[in-house]
Tab-separated table of C-alpha atoms and ligand atoms in Angstrom:
chain	number	residue	atom	x	y	z
A	26	UNK	CA	-28.052	22.320	-5.132
A	27	UNK	CA	-28.920	18.568	-5.429
A	28	UNK	CA	-25.886	15.698	-5.747
A	29	UNK	CA	-26.724	14.719	-9.631
A	30	UNK	CA	-26.809	18.202	-10.641
A	31	UNK	CA	-23.547	19.200	-8.810
A	32	UNK	CA	-21.785	15.967	-10.172
A	33	UNK	CA	-23.266	16.874	-13.583
A	34	UNK	CA	-21.355	20.290	-13.577
A	35	UNK	CA	-18.327	19.082	-12.513
A	36	UNK	CA	-18.024	16.579	-15.263
A	37	UNK	CA	-19.400	18.986	-17.730
A	38	UNK	CA	-16.787	21.716	-16.698
A	39	UNK	CA	-14.101	19.048	-16.158
A	40	UNK	CA	-14.562	18.462	-19.636
A	41	UNK	CA	-14.595	22.202	-20.954
A	42	UNK	CA	-11.075	22.661	-18.820
A	43	UNK	CA	-9.826	19.385	-20.036
A	44	UNK	CA	-9.061	18.493	-16.852
A	45	UNK	CA	-8.598	14.763	-15.027
A	46	UNK	CA	-10.459	14.530	-11.919
A	47	UNK	CA	-8.975	11.596	-9.556
A	48	UNK	CA	-9.988	10.555	-6.295
A	49	UNK	CA	-8.067	8.576	-3.597
A	50	UNK	CA	-9.265	5.458	-2.546
A	51	UNK	CA	-10.403	7.575	1.140
A	52	UNK	CA	-12.393	9.826	-1.088
A	53	UNK	CA	-16.005	10.164	-0.017
A	54	UNK	CA	-18.545	7.651	-1.931
A	55	UNK	CA	-19.665	10.777	-4.056
A	56	UNK	CA	-16.477	11.643	-4.980
A	57	UNK	CA	-15.036	8.666	-6.022
A	58	UNK	CA	-18.563	8.273	-8.164
A	59	UNK	CA	-17.518	11.082	-10.605
A	60	UNK	CA	-13.585	10.391	-10.623
A	61	UNK	CA	-12.165	9.400	-14.064
A	62	UNK	CA	-9.675	7.130	-12.279
A	63	UNK	CA	-9.545	5.817	-8.229
A	64	UNK	CA	-6.493	4.466	-6.775
A	65	UNK	CA	-3.669	4.614	-4.518
A	66	UNK	CA	-1.696	7.953	-4.410
A	67	UNK	CA	1.014	6.256	-6.363
A	68	UNK	CA	-0.982	4.845	-8.995
A	69	UNK	CA	-2.764	8.438	-9.224
A	70	UNK	CA	-0.039	10.100	-9.395
A	71	UNK	CA	1.690	8.088	-12.404
A	72	UNK	CA	-1.915	8.432	-14.405
A	73	UNK	CA	-1.192	12.363	-13.838
A	74	UNK	CA	2.095	11.996	-15.024
A	75	UNK	CA	0.664	10.168	-18.446
A	76	UNK	CA	-2.602	11.476	-19.045
A	77	UNK	CA	-2.703	14.231	-22.179
A	78	UNK	CA	-4.908	15.989	-19.741
A	79	UNK	CA	-3.323	19.310	-18.647
A	80	UNK	CA	-5.223	19.950	-15.685
A	81	UNK	CA	-5.229	17.566	-12.852
A	82	UNK	CA	-7.778	17.733	-9.744
A	83	UNK	CA	-6.636	15.659	-7.245
A	84	UNK	CA	-9.340	14.690	-4.654
A	85	UNK	CA	-7.250	13.579	-1.684
A	86	UNK	CA	-4.692	14.939	0.824
A	87	UNK	CA	-1.694	17.647	0.023
A	88	UNK	CA	1.407	15.072	-0.090
A	89	UNK	CA	-0.723	13.275	-2.515
A	90	UNK	CA	-0.832	16.341	-4.910
A	91	UNK	CA	2.655	17.324	-4.370
A	92	UNK	CA	3.551	13.386	-5.803
A	93	UNK	CA	1.472	14.371	-9.205
A	94	UNK	CA	3.370	17.912	-9.123
A	95	UNK	CA	6.766	16.006	-8.389
A	96	UNK	CA	6.112	13.639	-11.687
A	97	UNK	CA	4.072	16.091	-13.914
A	98	UNK	CA	5.871	19.141	-13.449
A	99	UNK	CA	4.436	20.434	-16.684
A	100	UNK	CA	0.779	19.976	-15.400
A	101	UNK	CA	-1.475	22.204	-13.334
A	102	UNK	CA	-2.347	20.374	-10.183
A	103	UNK	CA	-5.207	21.060	-8.160
A	104	UNK	CA	-6.310	19.944	-4.386
A	105	UNK	CA	-9.960	21.061	-4.084
A	106	UNK	CA	-9.296	21.376	-0.334
A	107	UNK	CA	-6.081	23.522	0.727
A	108	UNK	CA	-6.467	22.024	4.109
A	109	UNK	CA	-6.425	18.525	3.712
A	110	UNK	CA	-3.175	17.145	4.831
A	111	UNK	CA	-2.123	14.304	6.218
A	112	UNK	CA	-1.039	14.530	10.129
A	113	UNK	CA	1.814	11.397	9.621
A	114	UNK	CA	3.357	13.171	6.938
A	115	UNK	CA	3.430	16.319	9.159
A	116	UNK	CA	5.053	14.244	11.945
A	117	UNK	CA	8.759	14.421	10.405
A	118	UNK	CA	10.069	17.756	8.398
A	119	UNK	CA	13.376	17.896	6.111
A	120	UNK	CA	15.505	19.322	9.144
A	121	UNK	CA	14.284	16.469	11.823
A	122	UNK	CA	15.170	14.047	9.267
A	123	UNK	CA	18.776	15.778	8.368
A	124	UNK	CA	19.296	15.328	12.071
A	125	UNK	CA	18.930	11.381	12.059
A	126	UNK	CA	20.625	10.798	9.226
A	127	UNK	CA	23.758	12.686	10.814
A	128	UNK	CA	23.318	10.134	13.469
A	129	UNK	CA	23.140	6.819	11.460
A	130	UNK	CA	25.722	8.563	8.300
A	131	UNK	CA	25.973	4.549	6.889
A	132	UNK	CA	21.869	4.033	6.979
A	133	UNK	CA	19.875	4.437	3.672
A	134	UNK	CA	16.657	6.478	4.276
A	135	UNK	CA	13.611	4.839	3.090
A	136	UNK	CA	10.580	7.038	3.035
A	137	UNK	CA	7.175	6.335	2.445
A	138	UNK	CA	5.056	8.329	0.234
A	139	UNK	CA	3.219	9.643	2.800
A	140	UNK	CA	5.662	12.442	3.314
A	141	UNK	CA	6.258	16.211	1.905
A	142	UNK	CA	8.272	16.649	-0.995
A	143	UNK	CA	11.031	18.118	1.247
A	144	UNK	CA	11.087	15.255	3.197
A	145	UNK	CA	11.732	13.033	0.118
A	146	UNK	CA	13.836	15.535	-1.220
A	147	UNK	CA	16.245	14.379	2.012
A	148	UNK	CA	15.771	10.559	1.330
A	149	UNK	CA	17.356	7.760	-0.726
A	150	UNK	CA	14.616	5.880	-1.765
A	151	UNK	CA	10.291	6.036	-1.648
A	152	UNK	CA	8.351	3.285	-0.851
A	153	UNK	CA	4.690	2.645	-0.994
A	154	UNK	CA	2.518	0.238	1.459
A	155	UNK	CA	2.161	-2.277	-1.274
A	156	UNK	CA	5.927	-1.896	-2.440
A	157	UNK	CA	7.594	-1.437	1.043
A	158	UNK	CA	9.254	-4.873	1.447
A	159	UNK	CA	10.197	-5.226	-1.776
A	160	UNK	CA	12.035	-1.446	-1.874
A	161	UNK	CA	13.599	-2.847	1.560
A	162	UNK	CA	15.027	-6.060	0.253
A	163	UNK	CA	16.652	-4.139	-2.857
A	164	UNK	CA	18.386	-1.738	-0.680
A	165	UNK	CA	22.023	-2.750	-0.590
A	166	UNK	CA	22.792	-0.929	3.178
A	167	UNK	CA	22.606	-2.749	6.440
A	168	UNK	CA	20.776	-0.508	8.275
A	169	UNK	CA	17.727	1.611	7.131
A	170	UNK	CA	15.957	4.244	8.412
A	171	UNK	CA	12.193	3.790	8.022
A	172	UNK	CA	10.406	7.127	7.741
A	173	UNK	CA	7.735	8.161	8.901
A	174	UNK	CA	5.158	5.535	9.846
A	175	UNK	CA	6.404	3.416	12.701
A	176	UNK	CA	3.930	1.176	11.988
A	177	UNK	CA	4.841	0.323	8.518
A	178	UNK	CA	8.376	0.561	9.681
A	179	UNK	CA	7.866	-2.132	12.074
A	180	UNK	CA	6.043	-4.484	9.714
A	181	UNK	CA	9.188	-3.876	7.256
A	182	UNK	CA	11.798	-4.425	9.880
A	183	UNK	CA	9.733	-8.082	10.429
A	184	UNK	CA	9.971	-9.319	6.989
A	185	UNK	CA	13.791	-7.996	6.568
A	186	UNK	CA	15.211	-9.178	9.844
A	187	UNK	CA	18.865	-9.325	8.258
A	188	UNK	CA	18.829	-5.598	8.062
A	189	UNK	CA	19.155	-3.389	11.148
A	190	UNK	CA	16.012	-0.977	10.947
A	191	UNK	CA	15.712	2.362	12.674
A	192	UNK	CA	11.807	3.738	12.480
A	193	UNK	CA	10.643	7.376	12.897
A	194	UNK	CA	8.157	7.369	15.706
A	195	UNK	CA	5.281	8.776	13.262
A	196	UNK	CA	1.884	7.167	12.998
A	197	UNK	CA	-1.856	7.813	11.095
A	198	UNK	CA	-4.060	8.499	13.687
A	199	UNK	CA	-6.509	6.681	11.897
A	200	UNK	CA	-4.925	3.425	11.506
A	201	UNK	CA	-3.392	3.384	14.910
A	202	UNK	CA	-6.683	3.622	16.971
A	203	UNK	CA	-7.548	0.434	15.854
A	204	UNK	CA	-7.655	-2.068	18.742
A	205	UNK	CA	-7.275	-5.520	19.521
A	206	UNK	CA	-10.425	-5.976	21.023
A	207	UNK	CA	-12.485	-4.580	18.092
A	208	UNK	CA	-10.546	-7.072	15.530
A	209	UNK	CA	-11.298	-9.965	18.124
A	210	UNK	CA	-15.163	-8.967	18.412
A	211	UNK	CA	-15.674	-8.708	14.758
A	212	UNK	CA	-13.985	-12.165	14.269
A	213	UNK	CA	-16.315	-13.560	16.661
A	214	UNK	CA	-19.039	-12.263	15.161
A	215	UNK	CA	-17.698	-13.561	12.089
A	216	UNK	CA	-16.277	-16.306	12.013
A	217	UNK	CA	-16.118	-17.514	8.516
A	218	UNK	CA	-14.784	-13.350	7.739
A	219	UNK	CA	-10.946	-13.105	6.418
A	220	UNK	CA	-9.716	-9.838	8.223
A	221	UNK	CA	-7.497	-7.808	5.627
A	222	UNK	CA	-5.562	-5.029	7.386
A	223	UNK	CA	-3.082	-1.790	6.185
A	224	UNK	CA	0.380	-1.736	7.660
A	225	UNK	CA	-0.358	1.437	8.682
A	226	UNK	CA	-2.186	-0.427	11.893
A	227	UNK	CA	-0.146	-1.440	15.183
A	228	UNK	CA	1.799	-4.636	15.098
A	229	UNK	CA	-0.868	-6.620	17.743
A	230	UNK	CA	-3.359	-5.846	15.078
A	231	UNK	CA	-1.022	-6.866	11.909
A	232	UNK	CA	-0.778	-10.433	13.926
A	233	UNK	CA	-4.229	-11.089	13.479
A	234	UNK	CA	-4.527	-10.511	9.604
A	235	UNK	CA	-5.474	-13.171	7.135
A	236	UNK	CA	-3.706	-10.658	4.615
A	237	UNK	CA	-1.584	-7.449	5.474
A	238	UNK	CA	-1.743	-4.935	2.256
A	239	UNK	CA	-2.375	-1.468	0.853
A	240	UNK	CA	-5.788	-0.640	-0.462
A	241	UNK	CA	-4.846	-1.653	-4.161
A	242	UNK	CA	-3.925	-5.616	-2.418
A	243	UNK	CA	-7.262	-5.415	-0.200
A	244	UNK	CA	-9.200	-4.795	-3.950
A	245	UNK	CA	-7.119	-7.354	-5.523
A	246	UNK	CA	-7.479	-9.859	-2.529
A	247	UNK	CA	-11.363	-9.631	-1.943
A	248	UNK	CA	-11.822	-10.607	-5.925
A	249	UNK	CA	-9.799	-13.529	-6.158
A	250	UNK	CA	-10.100	-15.118	-2.857
A	251	UNK	CA	-13.583	-17.043	-2.832
A	252	UNK	CA	-14.302	-16.192	0.762
A	253	UNK	CA	-17.671	-14.344	1.072
A	254	UNK	CA	-16.857	-11.961	3.870
A	255	UNK	CA	-14.439	-10.056	5.122
A	256	UNK	CA	-13.062	-7.252	7.827
A	257	UNK	CA	-11.826	-4.531	7.023
A	258	UNK	CA	-8.784	-2.918	8.571
A	259	UNK	CA	-8.194	0.587	6.562
A	260	UNK	CA	-10.099	3.661	6.074
A	261	UNK	CA	-13.926	3.090	5.248
A	262	UNK	CA	-13.568	5.192	1.894
A	263	UNK	CA	-11.920	1.608	0.367
A	264	UNK	CA	-15.695	0.509	0.877
A	265	UNK	CA	-17.558	2.203	-2.254
A	266	UNK	CA	-15.390	0.447	-4.413
A	267	UNK	CA	-14.937	-3.279	-2.561
A	268	UNK	CA	-18.887	-3.322	-2.862
A	269	UNK	CA	-19.002	-2.085	-6.297
A	270	UNK	CA	-16.797	-4.734	-7.825
A	271	UNK	CA	-17.702	-7.800	-5.317
A	272	UNK	CA	-21.736	-6.907	-5.158
A	273	UNK	CA	-22.474	-10.593	-3.405
A	274	UNK	CA	-19.685	-10.382	-0.928
A	275	UNK	CA	-19.913	-8.716	2.400
A	276	UNK	CA	-17.344	-6.132	3.976
A	277	UNK	CA	-17.260	-5.269	7.515
A	278	UNK	CA	-15.948	-2.440	9.535
A	279	UNK	CA	-14.562	-3.651	12.667
A	280	UNK	CA	-14.403	0.144	14.445
A	281	UNK	CA	-16.063	3.636	13.909
A	282	UNK	CA	-12.334	4.991	14.055
A	283	UNK	CA	-11.351	4.230	10.736
A	284	UNK	CA	-12.360	7.536	9.015
A	285	UNK	CA	-9.843	9.926	8.056
A	286	UNK	CA	-11.056	13.217	8.500
A	287	UNK	CA	-8.718	15.144	6.283
A	288	UNK	CA	-9.756	12.477	3.287
A	289	UNK	CA	-13.183	13.552	4.241
A	290	UNK	CA	-13.007	17.267	3.724
A	291	UNK	CA	-13.435	17.303	0.074
A	292	UNK	CA	-17.133	17.535	-0.786
A	293	UNK	CA	-18.480	18.196	-4.206
A	294	UNK	CA	-18.838	21.754	-3.899
A	295	UNK	CA	-14.704	22.154	-3.165
A	296	UNK	CA	-14.351	20.707	-6.504
A	297	UNK	CA	-16.463	22.501	-8.388
A	298	UNK	CA	-15.293	25.891	-7.611
A	299	UNK	CA	-11.633	24.289	-7.609
A	300	UNK	CA	-12.372	23.866	-11.019
A	301	UNK	CA	-13.743	26.909	-11.834
A	302	UNK	CA	-10.845	28.912	-10.403
A	303	UNK	CA	-7.842	26.357	-10.918
A	304	UNK	CA	-7.131	26.784	-7.362
A	305	UNK	CA	-5.664	25.974	-4.989
A	306	UNK	CA	-2.650	25.215	-7.178
A	307	UNK	CA	0.038	22.771	-5.689
A	308	UNK	CA	3.481	23.064	-7.019
A	309	UNK	CA	7.051	22.038	-5.614
A	310	UNK	CA	10.173	24.321	-5.676
A	311	UNK	CA	12.562	23.132	-8.503
A	312	UNK	CA	15.735	22.060	-6.355
A	313	UNK	CA	13.392	19.958	-4.126
A	314	UNK	CA	11.107	18.564	-7.054
A	315	UNK	CA	14.305	17.234	-8.591
A	316	UNK	CA	15.788	15.257	-5.579
A	317	UNK	CA	12.018	14.452	-4.740
A	318	UNK	CA	11.933	12.516	-8.116
A	319	UNK	CA	14.924	10.826	-7.987
A	320	UNK	CA	13.579	8.825	-4.433
A	321	UNK	CA	10.359	8.479	-6.381
A	322	UNK	CA	12.140	7.067	-9.719
A	323	UNK	CA	14.516	4.483	-7.521
A	324	UNK	CA	11.349	3.259	-5.858
A	325	UNK	CA	9.750	2.711	-9.487
A	326	UNK	CA	12.884	1.238	-11.000
A	327	UNK	CA	12.958	-1.789	-8.021
A	328	UNK	CA	10.895	-4.956	-9.251
A	329	UNK	CA	7.900	-6.472	-7.773
A	330	UNK	CA	8.273	-9.829	-5.568
B	417	CIZ	O1	-0.214	5.692	-0.893
B	417	CIZ	C1	-1.827	5.473	-0.276
B	417	CIZ	O2	-2.288	5.795	-1.472
B	417	CIZ	C2	-2.021	4.908	0.768
B	417	CIZ	C3	-2.452	6.271	1.810
B	417	CIZ	C4	-2.756	3.847	1.189
B	417	CIZ	C5	-2.778	2.842	0.108
B	417	CIZ	O3	-2.433	1.728	0.713
B	417	CIZ	O4	-3.126	2.721	-0.878
B	418	SF4	FE1	-2.736	10.326	6.753
B	418	SF4	FE2	-3.693	8.417	7.678
B	418	SF4	FE3	-5.306	9.844	6.512
B	418	SF4	FE4	-3.742	8.510	5.207
B	418	SF4	S1	-5.601	7.678	6.335
B	418	SF4	S2	-4.100	10.695	4.821
B	418	SF4	S3	-1.786	8.334	6.674
B	418	SF4	S4	-3.920	10.664	8.271
């Protein structure tokens, strides 16, 4: 079946099943095209909670659908590809975190939303890449355990020098690969471009940035900044909306490595099948869900800078 036909069938079935199609900013273009909403993982989970629709088709990776299931337990949350995971989220387990907490009983655990529900349940507060610094500042404790991303952790630590920060040694295999030489070359070839970068990249890369931000921060920055050219330091799925919203501006990928294999697993065929069967369904055990929700709710109560 051709792409247009598949997209039409999906839209029709979604309407019949009263389903909301949501897609992360890193999904394939053809998936973002048919989504009712695109966004970052937290924004999408909040949409899932607030919608009247009963079925949420979450085109993204496992921890994102779990966050939707945590915030919207009364809805049916389905993830078109059960095997779409996040290697960074898998780098920490609830037991591993419990062990670290025992070594630092005076610390507050700040956990990036890119983590399993079980890890969130062991955390004091969550953060996203857009609010991480505000969340760290809002915490009273002097000592923070920053989990699981060491790059985001080191970035937070640089912004809150008054706190002692211990970073879990996890990383995103996609963002962590970006090389200083690649950025220098892109800058040399495009001296008029601004470099915007995700805090999951290594500290040496962040040092070269004009703007460090989440995916939603990139949409805002690209739209409001008069510059015409941007070097983009995040997963290449972001290009679809950047180009759509800024048709006269130019967006340059500095490296071939900025492709997340897990985010690219979901294809239109998977979305169609998932709508037909309402499987694979993502649920979170109630005891874990309640604790994980507390960490998410605490984050949501933090005022933005
Ligand atoms: O939280 C998200 O959605 C991710 C993985 C990236 C971002 O910065 O939006
Ligand atoms: Fe995980 Fe990195 Fe892929 Fe995001 S881009 S889902 S952090 S592996």
